[in-house]
XYZ file of C-alpha atoms in Angstrom:
549
model
C 17.573 23.213 24.478
C 14.324 23.659 22.605
C 15.914 26.131 20.187
C 18.513 23.520 19.310
C 15.781 20.895 18.953
C 13.844 23.235 16.691
C 16.817 23.720 14.389
C 17.355 19.973 14.282
C 13.659 19.362 13.651
C 13.740 21.601 10.579
C 16.307 19.284 9.056
C 14.162 16.188 9.435
C 10.579 17.272 8.727
C 8.973 14.679 6.442
C 5.757 14.616 4.500
C 3.126 11.958 5.301
C 1.248 9.839 3.352
C 5.516 9.446 -18.839
C 5.759 6.227 -20.606
C 9.460 6.791 -21.137
C 11.720 3.791 -20.720
C 12.641 3.176 -17.099
C 16.293 4.122 -16.532
C 18.737 1.614 -15.109
C 18.894 2.361 -11.386
C 22.021 3.767 -9.809
C 21.208 1.925 -6.612
C 20.688 -1.845 -6.719
C 21.567 -2.655 -10.357
C 20.539 -5.987 -11.895
C 23.291 -8.539 -11.632
C 24.186 -12.009 -12.772
C 22.628 -13.695 -9.771
C 19.094 -12.781 -10.825
C 16.607 -15.641 -11.034
C 15.905 -15.358 -14.781
C 15.550 -18.576 -16.756
C 16.171 -18.858 -20.512
C 15.027 -21.397 -23.058
C 12.123 -21.190 -25.555
C 8.498 -22.011 -26.240
C 5.121 -21.128 -27.680
C 2.605 -18.508 -26.712
C -0.400 -18.986 -24.499
C -3.099 -16.344 -24.377
C -4.825 -15.147 -21.217
C -7.371 -12.374 -20.930
C -6.091 -10.055 -18.216
C -9.348 -8.096 -17.927
C -11.704 -10.935 -17.000
C -11.505 -14.204 -15.074
C -10.136 -17.007 -17.255
C -11.980 -20.205 -16.598
C -9.356 -22.801 -17.505
C -8.895 -26.019 -15.567
C -6.255 -24.338 -13.437
C -5.989 -20.569 -13.632
C -3.212 -18.421 -12.221
C -5.116 -16.764 -9.391
C -3.513 -13.381 -8.847
C -4.748 -13.185 -5.304
C -1.782 -13.648 -3.009
C -1.353 -11.062 -0.282
C 1.680 -8.824 -0.849
C 2.448 -6.303 1.904
C -1.174 -5.562 2.579
C -2.446 -5.689 -1.025
C -4.610 -8.390 -2.443
C -6.912 -8.925 -5.390
C -9.743 -11.330 -6.081
C -8.937 -14.998 -6.502
C -9.619 -16.715 -9.806
C -11.396 -20.004 -10.154
C -11.259 -22.652 -12.848
C -14.046 -23.608 -15.189
C -14.620 -25.050 -18.624
C -14.354 -23.034 -21.834
C -16.496 -23.870 -24.903
C -14.391 -25.225 -27.748
C -15.824 -22.718 -30.207
C -14.578 -19.798 -28.129
C -10.938 -20.727 -28.644
C -9.107 -18.862 -31.378
C -7.154 -20.561 -34.166
C -3.934 -19.169 -32.779
C -4.664 -20.841 -29.489
C -6.094 -24.150 -30.621
C -3.860 -26.071 -28.268
C -5.587 -24.370 -25.348
C -8.682 -26.451 -26.051
C -7.072 -29.267 -24.158
C -6.722 -27.062 -21.106
C -10.332 -27.641 -20.201
C -9.460 -31.272 -19.679
C -12.197 -32.582 -22.016
C -10.964 -35.206 -24.440
C -11.346 -34.380 -28.138
C -12.471 -36.865 -30.772
C -11.964 -36.608 -34.536
C -15.077 -34.577 -35.373
C -14.192 -31.898 -32.769
C -16.887 -32.861 -30.291
C -16.212 -33.525 -26.644
C -16.785 -36.632 -24.641
C -19.300 -35.638 -21.976
C -21.873 -37.085 -19.600
C -24.350 -36.047 -16.927
C -21.530 -35.325 -14.511
C -20.019 -32.760 -16.882
C -23.102 -30.580 -16.690
C -23.396 -30.895 -12.925
C -19.691 -30.201 -12.518
C -19.982 -26.962 -14.478
C -23.164 -25.876 -12.701
C -21.674 -26.445 -9.256
C -18.456 -24.688 -10.283
C -20.358 -21.662 -11.574
C -22.542 -21.480 -8.478
C -19.522 -21.823 -6.204
C -17.754 -19.022 -8.021
C -20.818 -16.765 -7.838
C -21.299 -17.470 -4.134
C -17.678 -16.628 -3.467
C -17.907 -13.325 -5.315
C -20.910 -12.465 -3.131
C -18.911 -13.221 0.002
C -20.934 -16.368 0.815
C -17.915 -18.522 1.589
C -19.681 -21.422 3.297
C -22.109 -21.714 0.406
C -19.215 -21.527 -2.063
C -17.492 -24.337 -0.180
C -20.549 -26.598 -0.511
C -20.766 -25.995 -4.257
C -17.059 -26.585 -4.819
C -17.174 -29.786 -2.795
C -20.119 -30.939 -4.922
C -18.207 -30.054 -8.095
C -15.250 -32.102 -6.860
C -17.497 -35.079 -6.174
C -19.079 -34.854 -9.643
C -15.624 -34.682 -11.239
C -14.486 -37.812 -9.411
C -17.635 -39.765 -10.289
C -17.766 -38.642 -13.900
C -14.102 -38.734 -14.913
C -12.101 -40.623 -12.293
C -9.791 -39.638 -9.476
C -6.863 -38.678 -11.757
C -8.714 -36.589 -14.337
C -7.970 -32.870 -15.000
C -11.557 -32.074 -14.014
C -10.604 -33.225 -10.516
C -7.474 -31.073 -10.625
C -9.644 -28.089 -11.551
C -12.018 -28.707 -8.649
C -9.146 -29.260 -6.216
C -7.594 -25.979 -7.279
C -10.849 -24.063 -6.881
C -11.485 -25.485 -3.433
C -7.875 -24.848 -2.424
C -8.158 -21.206 -3.523
C -11.282 -20.820 -1.428
C -9.613 -22.355 1.628
C -6.594 -20.101 1.127
C -8.815 -17.021 1.202
C -10.539 -18.443 4.300
C -7.059 -19.034 5.796
C -7.868 -22.729 6.198
C -4.321 -23.498 5.081
C -4.283 -27.063 6.420
C -7.216 -27.907 4.110
C -5.844 -26.002 1.124
C -2.333 -27.452 0.891
C -3.205 -31.122 0.134
C -5.673 -29.944 -2.533
C -3.052 -27.797 -4.238
C -0.568 -30.668 -4.194
C -3.124 -33.115 -5.555
C -3.947 -30.739 -8.413
C -0.252 -30.508 -9.317
C 0.203 -34.300 -9.286
C -2.825 -34.891 -11.530
C -1.736 -32.237 -14.017
C 1.825 -33.560 -14.156
C 0.510 -37.087 -14.784
C -1.994 -35.908 -17.408
C 0.101 -33.413 -19.371
C 3.727 -33.897 -18.335
C 5.967 -31.880 -15.973
C 6.716 -29.133 -18.515
C 3.124 -28.217 -19.361
C 1.798 -24.689 -18.896
C -1.022 -25.978 -16.695
C 1.575 -27.389 -14.338
C 3.333 -24.010 -14.322
C 0.096 -22.282 -13.334
C -0.434 -24.803 -10.544
C 3.084 -24.137 -9.261
C 2.380 -20.402 -9.350
C -0.726 -20.991 -7.227
C 1.331 -22.988 -4.760
C 3.867 -20.181 -4.621
C 1.231 -17.637 -3.672
C -0.261 -20.085 -1.161
C 3.068 -20.363 0.658
C 3.730 -16.639 0.354
C 0.411 -15.883 2.065
C 1.759 -17.836 5.053
C 5.211 -16.220 4.772
C 6.777 -19.615 4.034
C 9.258 -17.871 1.803
C 11.578 -20.746 0.928
C 8.673 -22.918 -0.262
C 7.197 -19.963 -2.153
C 10.520 -19.309 -3.870
C 10.899 -22.937 -4.974
C 7.456 -23.070 -6.575
C 7.670 -19.663 -8.214
C 11.054 -20.588 -9.687
C 9.620 -23.814 -11.083
C 6.632 -21.951 -12.540
C 8.934 -19.340 -14.060
C 11.145 -21.953 -15.674
C 8.198 -23.695 -17.344
C 6.488 -20.479 -18.421
C 9.683 -19.192 -19.983
C 10.185 -22.396 -21.942
C 6.570 -22.778 -23.058
C 5.290 -19.211 -23.407
C 8.495 -17.355 -24.180
C 10.480 -14.813 -22.229
C 8.487 -11.815 -23.392
C 5.108 -13.159 -22.305
C 3.093 -11.312 -19.675
C 2.408 -14.505 -17.696
C 6.163 -15.046 -17.485
C 6.550 -11.450 -16.260
C 3.802 -12.008 -13.685
C 5.516 -14.964 -12.031
C 8.825 -13.106 -12.243
C 7.344 -10.176 -10.323
C 5.933 -12.395 -7.580
C 9.233 -14.224 -7.258
C 10.870 -10.810 -6.933
C 8.584 -9.972 -4.029
C 9.518 -13.220 -2.296
C 13.212 -12.410 -2.653
C 12.577 -8.915 -1.312
C 10.936 -10.324 1.806
C 13.977 -12.574 2.198
C 16.239 -9.521 2.217
C 17.684 -10.188 -1.257
C 17.040 -6.665 -2.427
C 19.304 -6.516 -5.488
C 18.000 -9.793 -6.904
C 14.443 -8.714 -6.185
C 14.916 -5.355 -7.870
C 16.382 -7.011 -10.970
C 13.364 -9.287 -11.372
C 10.806 -6.553 -10.790
C 12.567 -4.242 -13.267
C 12.633 -7.032 -15.831
C 8.934 -7.783 -15.349
C 8.136 -4.100 -15.917
C 10.194 -3.978 -19.099
C 8.419 -7.020 -20.455
C 5.074 -5.266 -19.982
C 6.394 -2.109 -21.615
C 7.721 -4.017 -24.612
C 4.343 -5.759 -24.937
C 2.544 -2.401 -25.074
C 1.292 -2.673 -21.487
C 3.525 0.026 -20.016
C 0.555 2.178 -18.997
C -1.603 -0.638 -17.634
C -2.727 -0.779 -14.014
C -0.572 -3.866 -13.495
C 2.540 -2.019 -14.637
C 1.598 1.009 -12.540
C 1.333 -1.109 -9.390
C 4.743 -2.638 -10.029
C 6.287 0.787 -10.538
C 4.834 1.907 -7.219
C 6.286 -1.109 -5.478
C 9.674 -0.437 -7.076
C 9.583 3.188 -5.899
C 8.816 2.037 -2.350
C 11.774 -0.320 -2.456
C 14.100 2.460 -3.624
C 12.872 4.771 -0.884
C 13.409 2.153 1.782
C 16.957 1.672 0.484
C 17.501 5.474 0.418
C 18.028 5.412 -3.355
C 16.347 8.788 -3.758
C 17.360 9.473 -7.350
C 16.052 6.106 -8.514
C 12.828 6.573 -6.532
C 12.388 10.039 -8.026
C 12.813 8.713 -11.588
C 10.185 6.019 -11.052
C 7.758 8.409 -9.343
C 8.123 10.934 -12.157
C 7.283 8.173 -14.600
C 4.173 7.224 -12.601
C 3.029 10.842 -12.426
C 3.558 11.289 -16.176
C 1.510 8.175 -16.918
C -1.378 9.374 -14.750
C -1.283 12.902 -16.142
C -1.570 11.545 -19.680
C -4.347 9.071 -18.858
C -6.395 10.975 -16.247
C -5.168 14.520 -15.876
C -5.535 16.213 -12.497
C -9.077 15.019 -12.061
C -8.589 12.073 -9.696
C -7.259 11.485 -6.204
C -4.975 8.825 -7.657
C -2.789 11.438 -9.329
C -2.865 13.576 -6.176
C -1.409 10.684 -4.177
C 1.232 10.071 -6.862
C 2.212 13.746 -6.808
C 2.463 13.722 -3.009
C 4.696 10.681 -3.146
C 7.026 12.468 -5.543
C 6.895 15.608 -3.385
C 8.008 13.555 -0.374
C 11.008 12.255 -2.285
C 11.877 15.718 -3.626
C 11.634 17.165 -0.124
C 13.931 14.495 1.276
C 16.388 15.202 -1.562
C 16.325 18.939 -0.738
C 14.385 19.997 -3.870
C 11.991 22.056 -1.802
C 10.614 24.500 -4.361
C 9.500 21.738 -6.698
C 8.008 19.839 -3.757
C 6.122 22.994 -2.766
C 4.762 23.491 -6.296
C 3.534 19.902 -6.442
C 1.822 20.170 -3.069
C 0.128 23.406 -4.134
C -1.277 21.574 -7.178
C -2.410 18.760 -4.898
C -4.198 21.247 -2.640
C -5.955 22.852 -5.583
C -7.049 19.439 -6.896
C -8.309 18.294 -3.491
C -10.361 21.425 -3.036
C -12.007 20.687 -6.378
C -12.458 16.939 -5.928
C -13.436 17.006 -2.249
C -14.548 19.996 -0.163
C -12.767 22.939 1.465
C -13.329 21.379 4.888
C -12.241 17.817 4.068
C -9.626 16.301 6.363
C -7.361 15.564 3.381
C -7.286 19.282 2.640
C -6.086 19.909 6.204
C -3.381 17.264 5.812
C -2.257 18.864 2.545
C -2.012 22.262 4.252
C 0.087 20.805 7.054
C 2.515 19.355 4.501
C 2.731 22.667 2.675
C 3.424 24.472 5.949
C 6.282 22.129 6.767
C 7.863 22.521 3.348
C 7.494 26.296 3.669
C 9.298 26.189 7.004
C 12.148 24.244 5.438
C 12.380 26.763 2.592
C 12.426 29.587 5.158
C 15.298 27.872 6.932
C 17.256 27.818 3.650
C 16.586 31.535 3.075
C 17.250 32.821 6.572
C 20.890 33.842 5.969
C 20.761 35.095 2.396
C 17.250 36.550 2.242
C 15.679 36.927 5.694
C 12.750 39.028 4.447
C 11.721 36.270 2.010
C 12.188 33.755 4.812
C 9.627 35.696 6.878
C 7.208 35.651 3.932
C 7.482 31.848 3.772
C 6.844 31.574 7.510
C 3.768 33.781 7.249
C 2.398 31.583 4.447
C 3.149 28.498 6.552
C 1.308 30.016 9.516
C -1.741 30.586 7.340
C -1.731 26.954 6.284
C -1.329 25.789 9.897
C -4.162 27.993 11.164
C -6.470 26.541 8.496
C -5.379 22.945 9.083
C -6.094 23.402 12.804
C -9.519 24.883 12.043
C -10.488 22.061 9.659
C -9.131 19.337 11.943
C -11.174 20.660 14.871
C -14.320 20.792 12.727
C -13.793 17.195 11.591
C -13.079 16.059 15.151
C -16.237 17.633 16.537
C -18.310 16.178 13.708
C -16.748 12.745 14.173
C -17.482 12.712 17.908
C -21.116 13.657 17.312
C -21.526 11.003 14.597
C -19.941 8.320 16.746
C -22.508 9.123 19.398
C -25.402 8.657 16.971
C -24.306 5.938 14.551
C -24.239 2.241 15.199
C -23.580 1.031 11.658
C -20.677 0.787 9.221
C -20.508 4.560 8.759
C -19.351 4.942 12.364
C -16.090 3.217 11.454
C -15.434 5.755 8.698
C -16.274 8.554 11.093
C -13.831 7.135 13.632
C -11.054 6.937 11.044
C -11.613 10.560 10.074
C -11.529 11.553 13.728
C -8.332 9.652 14.303
C -6.632 11.314 11.327
C -7.966 14.720 12.374
C -6.482 14.288 15.854
C -3.045 13.483 14.435
C -3.197 16.509 12.123
C -4.377 18.767 14.944
C -1.525 17.787 17.261
C 1.088 17.984 14.516
C -0.203 21.376 13.395
C 0.042 22.797 16.911
C 3.533 21.338 17.296
C 4.632 22.880 13.973
C 3.041 26.196 14.965
C 5.139 26.224 18.133
C 8.278 25.584 16.122
C 7.291 28.320 13.664
C 7.009 30.862 16.477
C 10.529 30.102 17.683
C 11.924 30.209 14.164
C 10.347 33.613 13.577
C 11.820 34.862 16.846
C 15.304 33.972 15.640
C 14.741 35.791 12.338
C 13.499 38.933 14.122
C 16.282 39.190 16.713
C 16.240 42.959 16.925
C 12.461 43.236 17.354
C 9.959 42.077 19.960
C 11.205 38.587 20.805
C 8.742 37.826 23.552
C 5.644 37.983 21.340
C 6.884 35.042 19.282
C 7.830 33.125 22.426
C 4.291 33.643 23.614
C 2.969 32.336 20.299
C 5.156 29.237 20.561
C 4.144 28.596 24.168
C 0.480 29.193 23.379
C 0.511 26.748 20.445
C 2.035 23.977 22.558
C -0.380 24.578 25.417
C -3.275 24.394 22.938
C -1.854 21.091 21.735
C -1.938 19.789 25.286
C -5.457 21.043 25.994
C -6.796 19.661 22.686
C -5.607 16.181 23.533
C -7.207 16.340 26.953
C -10.428 17.665 25.441
C -10.852 14.517 23.359
C -9.058 12.071 25.678
C -12.355 10.465 26.688
C -13.047 9.598 23.023
C -11.118 6.361 22.595
C -11.921 6.336 18.897
C -9.740 9.419 18.371
C -7.253 9.400 21.245
C -6.643 5.766 22.096
C -4.002 5.052 19.433
C -0.234 4.846 19.710
C 0.473 7.352 16.932
C -1.773 9.956 18.582
C -0.125 9.510 21.976
C 3.318 9.767 20.324
C 2.363 13.127 18.799
C 1.020 14.279 22.157
C 4.258 13.371 23.935
C 6.213 15.267 21.282
C 4.213 18.419 22.068
C 4.725 17.931 25.794
C 8.494 17.528 25.424
C 8.754 20.629 23.260
C 6.754 22.606 25.822
C 8.981 21.331 28.633
C 12.120 22.336 26.723
C 10.664 25.771 26.026
C 9.882 26.356 29.711
C 13.385 25.232 30.669
C 15.147 27.478 28.162
C 13.154 30.673 28.432
C 13.437 33.051 31.395
C 10.327 33.487 33.594
C 9.728 37.050 32.390
C 9.543 35.792 28.822
C 6.764 33.343 29.582
C 3.132 34.361 29.720
C 1.259 31.126 30.387
C 3.727 28.866 32.176
C 1.725 29.207 35.368
C -0.922 27.043 33.658
C 1.346 24.009 33.913
C 4.442 23.397 36.026
C 7.544 21.535 34.941
C 6.761 18.849 37.501
C 3.275 18.352 36.034
C 4.710 18.153 32.517
C 7.246 15.518 33.462
C 4.586 13.469 35.228
C 2.306 13.641 32.188
C 5.124 12.689 29.829
C 6.036 9.707 31.991
C 2.408 8.559 32.239
C 1.754 8.710 28.486
C 5.073 7.061 27.610
C 4.155 4.144 29.861
C 0.811 3.856 28.056
C 2.601 3.830 24.694
C 4.973 1.075 25.824
C 2.099 -1.013 27.131
C 0.106 -0.593 23.904
C 3.101 -1.637 21.817
C 3.683 -4.707 23.976
C 0.035 -5.681 23.602
C 0.324 -5.587 19.819
C 3.157 -8.105 19.770
């Protein structure tokens, strides 16, 4: 049974976690149902590197699948800072011009700006309650100085709403967002860019709560206005298009979502922003979508593009490019392009050894991935070139031995640190220990499989020695888990228990399939004990999963 499982396992091993024009995907092509609006309009400039302190600023801070950036707050902009090509933007600050270019102001204007600045600074320092007090004071000054329906009030409402959104005080945020939209529509008309930005903010507010229909409505409205006012090649238009695409993706409308995200990327590329961080993040999201839809060729094309961009901009001197290369290697492995996947992982290992240390847990993880790819390559070679297949298995065993050694070192260090530390560093230590435990168990499991695979390749030689190696590796997996079972920080997680059960089941299958004379250590654990342990841990896993719901 275990030999059959081993052969099956080899077929499903998976890795863990240029500026050329993006090709049209073969899977999920853009189609006529895409939410793309066409009309015309003028340009509006926004600095993407710094916060833009307009009355209402598009705050790119909504949470998308675990990723979020800093929120943006509104503020006034001095008239003299506005370029000639963007003279119309002077009105965005909501201060009324007079003929000589000065601005109508009063004591409340100064206080409003001071409170807004202090609120923003407090927020950036993580002092949310203090930020709330300043923003509330700014709102009060705006009402007293300019009236309830003035754009200054809309600005303050938006800032306070953004703060409440980050604080997850959604019931307080929503009426403020809506009030800001109403004031801006009354002040500037329903087709004004400031209204579009307010609708974008509302879209991200609803998306943060997974109210997808409401988010879609407001993003679509924002997109329509931005397209008409800014033009269909503007980066702000592309930004709202991308976020709308993410909403559609969460709704299960994958083809429509893909079309919008592709279009938003092309707009950035045509604007000379194809190598920007924003474009890079969107490419990564697109690759993830293709992988989830099993569109491997499309995912590979996008991941190659990402890797090319990073190689040009950073070379192999950052962990960012290592992660990009591993992502591509995963896709290549799944597509059966094992040699190229192996070469990429070897480059990743070399880079990690340079950027980190020889004993870093990421180095161990890299070695485990290389071992698994080597085992898959050996499986491909076993019929045509068995001697080369053995060479690949020997290389894989070397990687596994080292990954086990490093993982044990990290585990022991983590346990000692957890016993001493009572500060933030203990959390990092616990995470390293948790990862090390997963790698340790997986490495032992793979080592057991490797022993059986080698036995099959060496049929005419000493079979029992490789059976002993397989049995020994799985028993070491079992004993390692028990050694650290008392450390909840490294053993009390579902994924660790799942790996442990996998080892136990493989050991049970091995004992069932192999004759007693072929086993050397089976007296250390009986089949009855194994089945009891498997049942106990599986019950724990089920209970932990129920508790998470």
